[in-house]
mmCIF file of C-alpha atoms in Angstrom:
data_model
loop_
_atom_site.group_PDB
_atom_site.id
_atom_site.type_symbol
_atom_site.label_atom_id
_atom_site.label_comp_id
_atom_site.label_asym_id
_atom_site.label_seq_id
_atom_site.Cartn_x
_atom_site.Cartn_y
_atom_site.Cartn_z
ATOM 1 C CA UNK A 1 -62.682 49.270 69.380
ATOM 2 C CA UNK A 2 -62.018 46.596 66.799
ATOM 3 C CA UNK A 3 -64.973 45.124 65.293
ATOM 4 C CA UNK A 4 -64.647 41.293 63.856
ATOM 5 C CA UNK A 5 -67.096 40.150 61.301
ATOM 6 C CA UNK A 6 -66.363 36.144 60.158
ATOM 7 C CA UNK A 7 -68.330 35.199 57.585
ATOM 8 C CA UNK A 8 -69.645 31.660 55.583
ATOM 9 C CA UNK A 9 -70.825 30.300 52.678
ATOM 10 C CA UNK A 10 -74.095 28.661 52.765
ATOM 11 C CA UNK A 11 -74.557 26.629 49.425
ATOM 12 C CA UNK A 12 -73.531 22.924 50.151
ATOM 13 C CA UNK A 13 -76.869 20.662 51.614
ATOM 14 C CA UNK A 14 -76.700 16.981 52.891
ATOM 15 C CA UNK A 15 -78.136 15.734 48.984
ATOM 16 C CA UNK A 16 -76.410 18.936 47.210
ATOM 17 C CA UNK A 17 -72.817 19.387 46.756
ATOM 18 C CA UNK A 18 -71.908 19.938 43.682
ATOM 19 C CA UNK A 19 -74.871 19.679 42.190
ATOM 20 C CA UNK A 20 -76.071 23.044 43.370
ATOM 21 C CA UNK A 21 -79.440 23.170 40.921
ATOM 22 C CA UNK A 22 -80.409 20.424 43.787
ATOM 23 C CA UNK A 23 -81.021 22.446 46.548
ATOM 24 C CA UNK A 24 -83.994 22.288 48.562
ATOM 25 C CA UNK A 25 -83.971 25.229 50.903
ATOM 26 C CA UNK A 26 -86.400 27.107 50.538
ATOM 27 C CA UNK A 27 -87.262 30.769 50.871
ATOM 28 C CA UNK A 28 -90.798 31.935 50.613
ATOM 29 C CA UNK A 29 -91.769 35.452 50.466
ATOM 30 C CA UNK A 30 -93.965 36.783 53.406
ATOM 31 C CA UNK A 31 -94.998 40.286 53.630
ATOM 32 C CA UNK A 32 -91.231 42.654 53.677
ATOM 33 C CA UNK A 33 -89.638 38.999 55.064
ATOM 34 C CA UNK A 34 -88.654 35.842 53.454
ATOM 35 C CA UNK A 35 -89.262 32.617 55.480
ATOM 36 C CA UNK A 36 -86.653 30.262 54.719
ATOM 37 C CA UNK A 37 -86.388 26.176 55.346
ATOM 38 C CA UNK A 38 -84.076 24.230 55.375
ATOM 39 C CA UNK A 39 -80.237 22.893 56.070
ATOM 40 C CA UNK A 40 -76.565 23.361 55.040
ATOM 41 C CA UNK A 41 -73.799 21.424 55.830
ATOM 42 C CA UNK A 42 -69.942 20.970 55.357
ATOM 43 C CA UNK A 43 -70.326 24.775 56.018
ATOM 44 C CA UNK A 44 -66.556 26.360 57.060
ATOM 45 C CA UNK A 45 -66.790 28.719 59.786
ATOM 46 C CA UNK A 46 -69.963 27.913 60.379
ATOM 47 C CA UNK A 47 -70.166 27.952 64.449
ATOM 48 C CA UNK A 48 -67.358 31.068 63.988
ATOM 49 C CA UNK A 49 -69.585 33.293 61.259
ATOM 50 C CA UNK A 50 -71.645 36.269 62.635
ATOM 51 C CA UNK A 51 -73.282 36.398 59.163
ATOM 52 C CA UNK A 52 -74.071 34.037 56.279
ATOM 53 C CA UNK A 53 -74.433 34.351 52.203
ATOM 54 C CA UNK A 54 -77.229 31.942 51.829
ATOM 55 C CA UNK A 55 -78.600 30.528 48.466
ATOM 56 C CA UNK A 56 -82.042 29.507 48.505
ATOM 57 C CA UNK A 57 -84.909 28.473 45.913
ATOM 58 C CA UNK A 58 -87.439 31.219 45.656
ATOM 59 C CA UNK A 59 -89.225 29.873 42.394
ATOM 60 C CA UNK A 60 -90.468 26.750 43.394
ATOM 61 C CA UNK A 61 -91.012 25.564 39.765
ATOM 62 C CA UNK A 62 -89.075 22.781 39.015
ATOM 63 C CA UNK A 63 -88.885 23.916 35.659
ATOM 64 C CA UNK A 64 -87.692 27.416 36.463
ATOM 65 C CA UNK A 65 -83.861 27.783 34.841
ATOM 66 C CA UNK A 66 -81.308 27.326 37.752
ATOM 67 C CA UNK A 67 -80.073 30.996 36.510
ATOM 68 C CA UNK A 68 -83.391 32.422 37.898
ATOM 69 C CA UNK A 69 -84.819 30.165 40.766
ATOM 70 C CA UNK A 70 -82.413 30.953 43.027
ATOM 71 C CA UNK A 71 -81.580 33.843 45.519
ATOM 72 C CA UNK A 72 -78.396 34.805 47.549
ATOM 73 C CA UNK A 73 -79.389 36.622 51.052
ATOM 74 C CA UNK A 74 -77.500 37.689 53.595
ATOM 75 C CA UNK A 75 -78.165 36.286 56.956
ATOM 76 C CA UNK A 76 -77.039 37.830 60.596
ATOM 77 C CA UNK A 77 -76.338 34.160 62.015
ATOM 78 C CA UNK A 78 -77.918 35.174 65.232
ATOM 79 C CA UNK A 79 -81.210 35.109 63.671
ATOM 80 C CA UNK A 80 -83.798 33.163 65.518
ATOM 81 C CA UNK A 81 -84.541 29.635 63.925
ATOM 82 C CA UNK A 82 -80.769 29.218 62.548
ATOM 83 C CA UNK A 83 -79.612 25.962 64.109
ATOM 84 C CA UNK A 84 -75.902 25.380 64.745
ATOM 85 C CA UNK A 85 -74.818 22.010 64.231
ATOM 86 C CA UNK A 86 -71.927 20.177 65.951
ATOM 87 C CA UNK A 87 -68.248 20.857 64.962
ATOM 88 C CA UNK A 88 -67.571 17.533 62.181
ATOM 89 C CA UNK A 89 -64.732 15.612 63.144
ATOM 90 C CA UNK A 90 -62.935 15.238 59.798
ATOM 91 C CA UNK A 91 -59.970 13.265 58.175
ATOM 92 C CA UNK A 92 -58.000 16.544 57.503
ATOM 93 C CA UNK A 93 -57.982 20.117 58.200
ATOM 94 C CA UNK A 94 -59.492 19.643 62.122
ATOM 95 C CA UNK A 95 -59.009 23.087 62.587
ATOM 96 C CA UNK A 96 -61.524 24.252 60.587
ATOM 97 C CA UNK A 97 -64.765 25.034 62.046
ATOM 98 C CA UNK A 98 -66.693 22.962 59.566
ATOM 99 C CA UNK A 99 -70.801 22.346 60.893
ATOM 100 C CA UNK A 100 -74.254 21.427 59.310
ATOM 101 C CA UNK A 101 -76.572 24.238 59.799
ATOM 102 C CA UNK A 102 -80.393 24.292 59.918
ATOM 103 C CA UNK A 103 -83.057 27.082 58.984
ATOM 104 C CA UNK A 104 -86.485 26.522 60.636
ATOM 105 C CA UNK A 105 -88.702 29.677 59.880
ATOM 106 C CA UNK A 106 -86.107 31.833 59.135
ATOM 107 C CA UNK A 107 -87.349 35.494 58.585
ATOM 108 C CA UNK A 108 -85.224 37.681 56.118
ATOM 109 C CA UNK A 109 -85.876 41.247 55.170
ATOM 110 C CA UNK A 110 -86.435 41.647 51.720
ATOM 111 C CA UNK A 111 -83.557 44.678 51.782
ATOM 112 C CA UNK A 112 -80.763 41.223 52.781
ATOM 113 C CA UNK A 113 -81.544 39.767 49.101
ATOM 114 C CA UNK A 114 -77.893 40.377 47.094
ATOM 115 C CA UNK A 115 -78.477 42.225 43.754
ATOM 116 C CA UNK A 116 -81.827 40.863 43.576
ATOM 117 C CA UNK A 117 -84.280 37.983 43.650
ATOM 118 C CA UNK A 118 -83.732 35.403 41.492
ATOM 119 C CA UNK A 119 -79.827 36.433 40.902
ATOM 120 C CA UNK A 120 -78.500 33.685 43.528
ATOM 121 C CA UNK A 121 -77.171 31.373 41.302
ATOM 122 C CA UNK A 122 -74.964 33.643 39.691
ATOM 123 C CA UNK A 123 -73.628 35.524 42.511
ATOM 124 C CA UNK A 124 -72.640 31.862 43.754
ATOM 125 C CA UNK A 125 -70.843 30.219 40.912
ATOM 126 C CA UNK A 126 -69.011 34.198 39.869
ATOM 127 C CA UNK A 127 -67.890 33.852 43.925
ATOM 128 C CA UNK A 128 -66.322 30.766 42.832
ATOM 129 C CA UNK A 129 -63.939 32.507 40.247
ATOM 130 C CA UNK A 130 -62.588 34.459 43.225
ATOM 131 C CA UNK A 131 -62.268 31.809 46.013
ATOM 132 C CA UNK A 132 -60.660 29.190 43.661
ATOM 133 C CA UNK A 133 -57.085 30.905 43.519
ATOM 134 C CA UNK A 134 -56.660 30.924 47.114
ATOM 135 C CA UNK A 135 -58.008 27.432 47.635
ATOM 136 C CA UNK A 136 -55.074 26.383 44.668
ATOM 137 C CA UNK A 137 -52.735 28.788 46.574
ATOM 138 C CA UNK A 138 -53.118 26.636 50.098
ATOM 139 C CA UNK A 139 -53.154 23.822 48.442
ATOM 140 C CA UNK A 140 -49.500 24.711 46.591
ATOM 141 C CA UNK A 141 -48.526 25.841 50.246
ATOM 142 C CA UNK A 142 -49.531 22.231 51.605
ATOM 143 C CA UNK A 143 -47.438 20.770 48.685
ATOM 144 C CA UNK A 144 -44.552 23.218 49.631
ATOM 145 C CA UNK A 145 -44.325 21.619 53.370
ATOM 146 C CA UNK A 146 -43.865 18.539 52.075
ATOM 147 C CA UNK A 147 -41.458 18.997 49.797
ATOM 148 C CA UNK A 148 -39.410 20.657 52.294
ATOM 149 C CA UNK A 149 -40.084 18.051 55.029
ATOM 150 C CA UNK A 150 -38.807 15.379 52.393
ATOM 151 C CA UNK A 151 -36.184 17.344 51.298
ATOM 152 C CA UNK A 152 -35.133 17.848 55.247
ATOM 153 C CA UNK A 153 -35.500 14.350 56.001
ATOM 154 C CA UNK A 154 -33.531 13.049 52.687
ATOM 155 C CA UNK A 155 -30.611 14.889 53.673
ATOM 156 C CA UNK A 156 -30.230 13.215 57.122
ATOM 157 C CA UNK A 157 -31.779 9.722 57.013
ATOM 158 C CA UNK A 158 -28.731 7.450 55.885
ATOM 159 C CA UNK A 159 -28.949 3.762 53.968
ATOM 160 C CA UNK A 160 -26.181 2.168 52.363
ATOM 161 C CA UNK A 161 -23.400 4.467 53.842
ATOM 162 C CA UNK A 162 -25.243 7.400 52.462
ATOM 163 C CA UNK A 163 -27.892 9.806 52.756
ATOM 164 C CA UNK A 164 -31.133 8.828 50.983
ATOM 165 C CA UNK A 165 -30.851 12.175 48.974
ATOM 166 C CA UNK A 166 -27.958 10.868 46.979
ATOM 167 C CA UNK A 167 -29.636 7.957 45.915
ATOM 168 C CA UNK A 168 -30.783 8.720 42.309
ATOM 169 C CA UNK A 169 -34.687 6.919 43.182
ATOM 170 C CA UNK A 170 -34.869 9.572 45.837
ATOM 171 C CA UNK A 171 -33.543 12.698 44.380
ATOM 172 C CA UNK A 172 -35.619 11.930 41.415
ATOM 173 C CA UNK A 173 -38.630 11.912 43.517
ATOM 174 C CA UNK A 174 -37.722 15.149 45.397
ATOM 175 C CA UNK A 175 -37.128 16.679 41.700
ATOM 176 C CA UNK A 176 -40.913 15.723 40.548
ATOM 177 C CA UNK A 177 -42.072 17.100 43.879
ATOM 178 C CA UNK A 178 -40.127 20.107 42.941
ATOM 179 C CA UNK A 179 -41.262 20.896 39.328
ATOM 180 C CA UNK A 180 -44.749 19.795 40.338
ATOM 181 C CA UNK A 181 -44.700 22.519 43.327
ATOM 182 C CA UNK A 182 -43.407 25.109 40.986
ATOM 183 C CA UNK A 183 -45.990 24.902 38.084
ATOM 184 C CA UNK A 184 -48.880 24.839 40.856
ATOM 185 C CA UNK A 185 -47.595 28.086 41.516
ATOM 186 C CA UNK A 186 -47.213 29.529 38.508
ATOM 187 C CA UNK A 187 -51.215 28.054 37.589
ATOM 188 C CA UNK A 188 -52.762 29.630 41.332
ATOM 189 C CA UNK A 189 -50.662 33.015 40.398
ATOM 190 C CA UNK A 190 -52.321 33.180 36.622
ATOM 191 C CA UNK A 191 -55.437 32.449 37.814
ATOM 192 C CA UNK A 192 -55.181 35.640 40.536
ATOM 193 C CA UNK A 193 -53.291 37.875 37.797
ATOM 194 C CA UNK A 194 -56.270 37.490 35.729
ATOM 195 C CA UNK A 195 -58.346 38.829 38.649
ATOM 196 C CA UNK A 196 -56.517 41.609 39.335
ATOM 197 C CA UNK A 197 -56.111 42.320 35.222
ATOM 198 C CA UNK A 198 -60.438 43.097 35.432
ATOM 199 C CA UNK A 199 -61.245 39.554 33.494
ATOM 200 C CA UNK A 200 -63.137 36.609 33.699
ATOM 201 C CA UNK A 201 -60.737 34.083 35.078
ATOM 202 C CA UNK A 202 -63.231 31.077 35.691
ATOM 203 C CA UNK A 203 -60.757 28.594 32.978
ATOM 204 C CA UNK A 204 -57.506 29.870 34.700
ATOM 205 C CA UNK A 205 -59.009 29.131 38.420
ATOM 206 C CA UNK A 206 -60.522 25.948 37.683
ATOM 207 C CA UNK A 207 -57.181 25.117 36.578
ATOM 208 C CA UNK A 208 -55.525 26.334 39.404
ATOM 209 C CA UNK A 209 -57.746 25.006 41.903
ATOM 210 C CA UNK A 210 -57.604 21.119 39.911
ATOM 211 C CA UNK A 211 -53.961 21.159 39.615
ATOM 212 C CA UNK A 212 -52.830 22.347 42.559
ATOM 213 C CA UNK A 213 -55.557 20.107 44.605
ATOM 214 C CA UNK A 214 -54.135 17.345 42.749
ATOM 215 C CA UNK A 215 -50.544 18.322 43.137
ATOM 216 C CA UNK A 216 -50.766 18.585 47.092
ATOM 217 C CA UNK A 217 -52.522 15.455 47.314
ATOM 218 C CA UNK A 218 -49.117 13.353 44.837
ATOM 219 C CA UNK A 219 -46.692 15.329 46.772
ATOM 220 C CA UNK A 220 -47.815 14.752 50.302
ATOM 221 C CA UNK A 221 -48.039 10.732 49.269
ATOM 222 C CA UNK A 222 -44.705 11.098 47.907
ATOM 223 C CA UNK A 223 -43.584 12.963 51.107
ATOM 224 C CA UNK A 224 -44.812 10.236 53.061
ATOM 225 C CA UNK A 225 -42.695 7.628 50.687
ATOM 226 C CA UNK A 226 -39.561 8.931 51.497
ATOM 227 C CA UNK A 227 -39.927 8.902 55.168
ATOM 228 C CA UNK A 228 -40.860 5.524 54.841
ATOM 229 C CA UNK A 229 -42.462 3.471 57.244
ATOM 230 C CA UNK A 230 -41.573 7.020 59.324
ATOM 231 C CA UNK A 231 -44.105 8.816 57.559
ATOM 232 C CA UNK A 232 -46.842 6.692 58.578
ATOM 233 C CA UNK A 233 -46.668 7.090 62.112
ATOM 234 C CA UNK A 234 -48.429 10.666 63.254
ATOM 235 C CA UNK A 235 -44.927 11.394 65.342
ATOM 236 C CA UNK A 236 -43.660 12.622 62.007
ATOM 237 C CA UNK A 237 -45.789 15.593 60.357
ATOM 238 C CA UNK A 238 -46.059 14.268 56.703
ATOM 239 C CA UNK A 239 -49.134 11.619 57.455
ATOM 240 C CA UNK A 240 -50.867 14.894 58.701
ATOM 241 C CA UNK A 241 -50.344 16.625 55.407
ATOM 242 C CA UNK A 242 -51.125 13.313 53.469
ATOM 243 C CA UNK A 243 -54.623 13.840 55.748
ATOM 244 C CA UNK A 244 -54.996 17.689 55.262
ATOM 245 C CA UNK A 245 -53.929 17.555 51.183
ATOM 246 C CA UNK A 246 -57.794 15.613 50.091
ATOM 247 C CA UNK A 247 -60.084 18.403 50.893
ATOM 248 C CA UNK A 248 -58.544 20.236 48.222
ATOM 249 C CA UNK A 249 -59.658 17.737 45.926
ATOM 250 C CA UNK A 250 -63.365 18.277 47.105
ATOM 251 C CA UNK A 251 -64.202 21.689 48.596
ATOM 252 C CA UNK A 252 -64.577 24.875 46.183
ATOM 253 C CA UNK A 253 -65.493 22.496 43.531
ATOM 254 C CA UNK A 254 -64.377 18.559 43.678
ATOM 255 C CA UNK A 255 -61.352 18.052 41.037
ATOM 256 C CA UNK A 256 -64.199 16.322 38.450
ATOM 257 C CA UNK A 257 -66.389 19.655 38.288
ATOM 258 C CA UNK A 258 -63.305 21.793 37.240
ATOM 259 C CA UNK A 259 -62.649 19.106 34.707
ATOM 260 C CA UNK A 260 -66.188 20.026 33.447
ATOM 261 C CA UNK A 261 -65.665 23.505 34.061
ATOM 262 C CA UNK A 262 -62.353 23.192 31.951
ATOM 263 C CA UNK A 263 -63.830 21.128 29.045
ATOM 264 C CA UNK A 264 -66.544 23.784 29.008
ATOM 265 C CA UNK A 265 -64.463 26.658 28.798
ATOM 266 C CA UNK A 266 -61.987 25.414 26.321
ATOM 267 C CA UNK A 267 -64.532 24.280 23.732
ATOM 268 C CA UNK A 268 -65.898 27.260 23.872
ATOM 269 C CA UNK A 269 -62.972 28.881 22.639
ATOM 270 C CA UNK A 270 -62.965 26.991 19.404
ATOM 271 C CA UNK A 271 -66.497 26.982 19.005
ATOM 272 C CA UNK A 272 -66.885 30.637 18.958
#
């Protein structure tokens, strides 16, 4: 017998990306049960998942620190009251099972709260430190294809006599693709050695996860660029990547929130 569990990762709300101290689902304690309101969306896997991590407010103070007024639960998405929303229909990525989902009276033993009320926030943001190499590490993947779809195409698309990939304004594209592929490597592979070496690694993968983002989305464009007018038309495969390359410049943290995240942890360094 082979058991499947999918899971997702229920943070994101219509008016609270990356702004998480924002959200407005609530959970309420009731007896052994929390009763939890409200919705998620831009949730991956979310039609797919047989159980959710779910951050919620349980101190309803608005002056509460976010480090204490929030709680992580686990949710069996079969519960009654969870609402599935549609699969979104995005730019990129259409594979992914990406849906809103809603929470109407939502009852959740007290023995599914993670570590323990009032930890949410932190069990969210650590999660972050984890899930940010392997974003950086698709999104180096994503860069790879096109580099080697533009390399491909250079070497049998002919101009002037001559294969595009001996003129010097191509093969001096294909070499920035190149050394830009090879340090988002080297950032997403830090970021996971540090990981594996038992440290905090939040710098290294918001590093990773910026770069790389950023890196998929220039060499994708410039993959596009040197099939030409080509590489616009969705017969070819590099407009797809162009498509599929943006998300990684939004989810896991948009590519201005690891700046901050960056800053943060740099400064630190020296103020210490």
């Amino acid at each position: 017998i082979v058991v499947r569990f999918r899971q997702a990762y229920c943070v994101t709300e219509p008016g609270a990306g990356s702004d998480v101290a924002s959200i407005k689902t609530r959970a309420v304690k009731d007896g052994d049960d929390y009763v939890v309101n409200g919705q998620k969306m831009w949730i991956t896997n979310g039609g797919k998942a047989n159980w959710y991590f779910l951050l919620a407010r349980t101190n309803p103070d608005p002056k509460c620190s976010t480090g204490k007024a929030f709680t992580g639960f686990i949710v069996e998405a079969d519960t009654p009251g969870i609402l599935i929303g549609r699969k979104e229909m995005n730019m990129g990525q259409r594979c992914s099972d990406t849906r809103g989902i809603t929470f109407e009276d939502v009852r959740i033993p007290k023995e599914n709260v993670l570590i323990a009320e009032g930890a949410g926030f932190k069990i969210a943001m650590g999660a972050f430190d984890n899930t940010r190499p392997p974003v950086a590490a698709g999104a180096t993947g994503l860069a790879q294809r096109a580099l080697e779809e533009a390399t491909n195409y250079a070497l049998e698309r002919k101009t002037f006599g001559k294969v595009i990939a001996e003129h010097q304004a191509v093969s001096f594209l294909l070499a920035e693709m190149a050394m830009k592929v090879e340090l988002a490597r080297m950032a997403y592979q830090r970021s996971a050695w540090e990981v594996d070496q038992g440290r905090k690694n939040t710098y290294y993968a918001s590093i990773a996860k910026a770069f790389a983002g950023d890196i998929a989305n220039q060499v994708a464009s410039d993959a596009v660029q040197v099939f030409g007018g080509n590489g616009f038309n969705s017969e070819y495969p590099v407009e797809k990547l162009m498509r599929d390359a943006k998300i990684y410049q939004i989810y896991e943290g948009t590519a201005q929130i690891q700046r901050l995240i960056i800053a943060r942890e740099h400064l630190g360094r020296y103020k210490k």
